[in-house]
Structure formats: C-alpha cells, structure tokens
Amino acid sequence: MEQFLLDNAARHQLLISRLKPPKKTKVTYEASNITVAARVRPMLEHETSSGQVVAVYPRVDDSGVVDLHDLRRVSSTYTPGRVFGPNDPTESIYESTVYPLIPWAWEGNVGTFFAYGQTGSGKTFSIGGIERLVAEALFDGTLPGERTIHAAFFELAGNSAFDLLSSRASFPILEDNLGRTQLVGIREHNVRNKEDLLAFTEEANKLRQTAPTTKNDGSSRSHGICRIRIEDPSSETAGDGVLYLIDLAGSEAARDLASHSSERMKETREINISLSVLKDCIRGIADADSTKSSKKPYIPFRQSMLTKVLKHVFDPLESRKCKTTVLACINPSLLDTGASKNTLRYAEMLCGPKSALSR
Ligand SMILES: Nc1ncnc2c1ncn2[C@@H]1O[C@H](COP(=O)(O)OP(=O)(O)OP(=O)(O)O)[C@@H](O)[C@H]1O
C-alpha cells in the first residue's frame, strides 16, 4: 500500500493542483470548558526525500477547516476547532489555547492540556515549547498576588507510574477514603523561578521511556505528565490551582511498530486502551458541557490509570472547576491519512455537533 501511494504521489499532487478553491466557510468557536485545536506539522526532511507528499491542507482563510486529499477515496473536510498549519509557531497555539489555563489555575482551578495524535505527529515537540512558555508566564510578574509553585513530573506506562524527578522511582496510585486519587510518595519540587521549572522539565524529559517506531526514532512509549500545583499562601481555605501538561503516548497501529516483540505489542495494546478510555471520558465531559443536562453523565474514568489520575477532571461528582484543552497533532503525509482522519474526526467530535460541516 505504501509503495502504491509513493508511486502515485506525483499524480496525487497534479490532481490537487487542479482543485477549485474551496467555498469560504466560517466556523464559530463556542465558549465552553473544552477547547479543541489541531496542529498540522510540516513535512520532515526524511519524509520529502523518500518521495512522500502532503495530503492534509489547513485552509489559509483562518476558517478552521482542514481538507484531506486521499488518493484512493474522495477528499474529505474537517472542522477540528482552531487550526494551526505547518508555518504556525508554537507561540500562536499557546496564546489562543494554553494561556487561558494559566490565570484559571492561578485562581485555584484545574487546567489540563493534552497533546493527542499518531506517533510522530508532533506531540512532544509541541509540549516542549508550551512548557517553556508556561514557565515564562508563571514568573513574568503579570499574574496578580503571590503564589507558591510546586512541580512534579511523572510517566504512566501500562499500570505502572514512574517519578521522572526521582530517577524513575515507581510509585503507587491509590484512592484515599475521601475518594481522592493519591500519587503515593511522588516527589514534588518547589519552583522559585522560570529557570527552575525549565531545569526540572529538561531533567524529566531525559528520563522519558522512548523506543523507535517506523514514524519516530524517539517515540514516547508512555504518557508524560507535568503537574504544576499553585498554592495561595495568603488563604487557608482556597484550594490549590493545578495545571497539567500531558504528552500522550502516540496512538499507533501494529504496522507502525519497529519491533513486534510480545513486550512491544503488549505496550501498544495498553497505550491504545488507555487512549480509548481517555477519548470516551473527554467525549463524556464535552457532551455534558454542551447539553447542560442536570443528569450526571456516565464517564468511565476508573477504566484506566491515566483517567484515574485525572479523576477530578472526569468524575461528575467532583466539584472543582476544570478547563481542558486538547491539541490534535497531525502528520500531513499521504502515507498517514488513515491515522490523520481518525485524529481529525475525534477533534471534530469534541467540538460538538454544531461545529461539524455537512459534507
Ligand atoms: N511543528 C513542527 N515543526 C518542525 N518539526 C516538527 C514539528 N512537529 C514535530 N516535528 C518533528 O517531528 C518529529 C516527531 O515529532 P514528535 O517527537 O514531537 O512526535 P510525537 O507525536 O511526540 O511522537 P511519539 O508519539 O512517537 O512520541 C520530531 O523530529 C520533531 O522535531
């Protein structure tokens, strides 16, 4: 199949050059506690030199529309929220989708940012830039009042959790008798300035578990979580604000694996199950958010370690106020249209029925 696509890449590009310009479409972004965005990364050097061509085109009119031109099937159109193209820097993504979480967490609420997508689609790249920008914003003196900041970095792989600021020491995740999730024994570090936070980020990233896939030599084989706790020392009653920056493990098909050892296959199954539970949970809160029904929705957050850790985001009985941003990362290559469609459809679904274009 890949060879067929490579052999026909020139014809694919010729057909695309003959397409009429699309009709202008304006998508409105509704105020909600879930912000969804898609980032289509540029083609990489090794992809173009091996003859791969672009199949995913964000429209340049800022309409929030992405066209995907497949070779064997009809072209399709998606509206996955805000759309960022190959030339958009991480700063633009940060300003419109991540920055709003910072004053929110500063005021004692919970902000969660997920980077989601196929292996090699740009999740770790995006999170790296966002961590740097968050570190700057927390310490640039523009947020009101004094806060004490604490950071923990950890990794979830299957049913195990590892402390990335404590030589990958494993630690249990338990629920206490008040129903709160406890990361037992994880080391939390006081952060005095931007440089501290960047140093912790770098130390943690060096200890992430990686392995090669066919799409990415240094693929993250786990969910990497940065948890920033923001304490208001002037108030004994205010709850701490929390900001989570989550680099999800890449969703991948068995054919993307560089090795098919039983260990890698098991790891892939576990990643895909936890991503599927996460999808159901985010979809659950997105639906509850859009219908505003008084009935508590069923959200299956107990079905994976990742969503248990994020219980306060997903448990309908929790009273903490949460805002969530999902960045869907897209690999633009014609060879990856299957995975790109899945990611775009998922992002579109999170935006709610009103955002979907009739095709
Ligand atoms: N916007 C971008 N601009 C330039 N290069 C990028 C961009 N996004 C990703 N890349 C490059 O693409 C490659 C894969 O990106 P990255 O490691 O972030 O993927 P990933 O989604 O985290 O993959 P995995 O799930 O396998 O860990 C890296 O070499 C990265 O530097």
PDB file of C-alpha atoms and ligand atoms in Angstrom, residues 39 41-42 44 118-125 216 218-220 249-250, ligand 1:
ATOM      1  CA  ARG A  39      -1.841  21.362  14.550  1.00  0.00           C
ATOM      2  CA  ARG A  41       3.084  19.790  11.380  1.00  0.00           C
ATOM      3  CA  PRO A  42       5.414  20.411   8.401  1.00  0.00           C
ATOM      4  CA  LEU A  44      10.127  16.420   7.676  1.00  0.00           C
ATOM      5  CA  GLN A 118      -0.464   9.451  15.978  1.00  0.00           C
ATOM      6  CA  THR A 119       3.144   8.518  16.708  1.00  0.00           C
ATOM      7  CA  GLY A 120       5.497  11.096  15.144  1.00  0.00           C
ATOM      8  CA  SER A 121       2.786  13.759  14.720  1.00  0.00           C
ATOM      9  CA  GLY A 122       4.452  16.446  16.868  1.00  0.00           C
ATOM     10  CA  LYS A 123       3.079  15.999  20.401  1.00  0.00           C
ATOM     11  CA  THR A 124       6.412  16.073  22.252  1.00  0.00           C
ATOM     12  CA  PHE A 125       7.626  18.926  20.022  1.00  0.00           C
ATOM     13  CA  ASN A 216       9.626   8.288  15.029  1.00  0.00           C
ATOM     14  CA  GLY A 218      12.481   8.504  19.696  1.00  0.00           C
ATOM     15  CA  SER A 219       8.796   7.724  20.218  1.00  0.00           C
ATOM     16  CA  SER A 220       7.373   8.283  23.718  1.00  0.00           C
ATOM     17  CA  ALA A 249       1.804   8.279  24.122  1.00  0.00           C
ATOM     18  CA  GLY A 250       1.351   8.072  20.356  1.00  0.00           C
TER      19      GLY A 250
HETATM   20  N1  LIG B   1       5.768  21.845  14.156  1.00  0.00           N
HETATM   21  C1  LIG B   1       6.923  21.199  13.909  1.00  0.00           C
HETATM   22  N2  LIG B   1       7.923  21.827  13.248  1.00  0.00           N
HETATM   23  C2  LIG B   1       9.080  21.176  12.977  1.00  0.00           C
HETATM   24  N3  LIG B   1       9.349  19.886  13.326  1.00  0.00           N
HETATM   25  C3  LIG B   1       8.400  19.219  13.988  1.00  0.00           C
HETATM   26  C4  LIG B   1       7.133  19.821  14.305  1.00  0.00           C
HETATM   27  N4  LIG B   1       6.388  18.909  14.947  1.00  0.00           N
HETATM   28  C5  LIG B   1       7.151  17.806  15.041  1.00  0.00           C
HETATM   29  N5  LIG B   1       8.349  17.970  14.464  1.00  0.00           N
HETATM   30  C6  LIG B   1       9.412  16.957  14.369  1.00  0.00           C
HETATM   31  O1  LIG B   1       8.772  15.721  14.047  1.00  0.00           O
HETATM   32  C7  LIG B   1       9.376  14.622  14.732  1.00  0.00           C
HETATM   33  C8  LIG B   1       8.324  13.861  15.523  1.00  0.00           C
HETATM   34  O2  LIG B   1       7.786  14.762  16.482  1.00  0.00           O
HETATM   35  P1  LIG B   1       7.467  14.320  17.977  1.00  0.00           P
HETATM   36  O3  LIG B   1       8.576  13.509  18.583  1.00  0.00           O
HETATM   37  O4  LIG B   1       7.046  15.546  18.703  1.00  0.00           O
HETATM   38  O5  LIG B   1       6.241  13.354  17.727  1.00  0.00           O
HETATM   39  P2  LIG B   1       5.295  12.658  18.802  1.00  0.00           P
HETATM   40  O6  LIG B   1       3.910  12.900  18.337  1.00  0.00           O
HETATM   41  O7  LIG B   1       5.632  13.102  20.181  1.00  0.00           O
HETATM   42  O8  LIG B   1       5.660  11.135  18.574  1.00  0.00           O
HETATM   43  P3  LIG B   1       5.533   9.875  19.585  1.00  0.00           P
HETATM   44  O9  LIG B   1       4.104   9.690  19.906  1.00  0.00           O
HETATM   45  O10 LIG B   1       6.059   8.766  18.735  1.00  0.00           O
HETATM   46  O11 LIG B   1       6.384  10.195  20.762  1.00  0.00           O
HETATM   47  C9  LIG B   1      10.473  15.219  15.593  1.00  0.00           C
HETATM   48  O12 LIG B   1      11.685  15.112  14.896  1.00  0.00           O
HETATM   49  C10 LIG B   1      10.084  16.695  15.709  1.00  0.00           C
HETATM   50  O13 LIG B   1      11.200  17.546  15.904  1.00  0.00           O
END
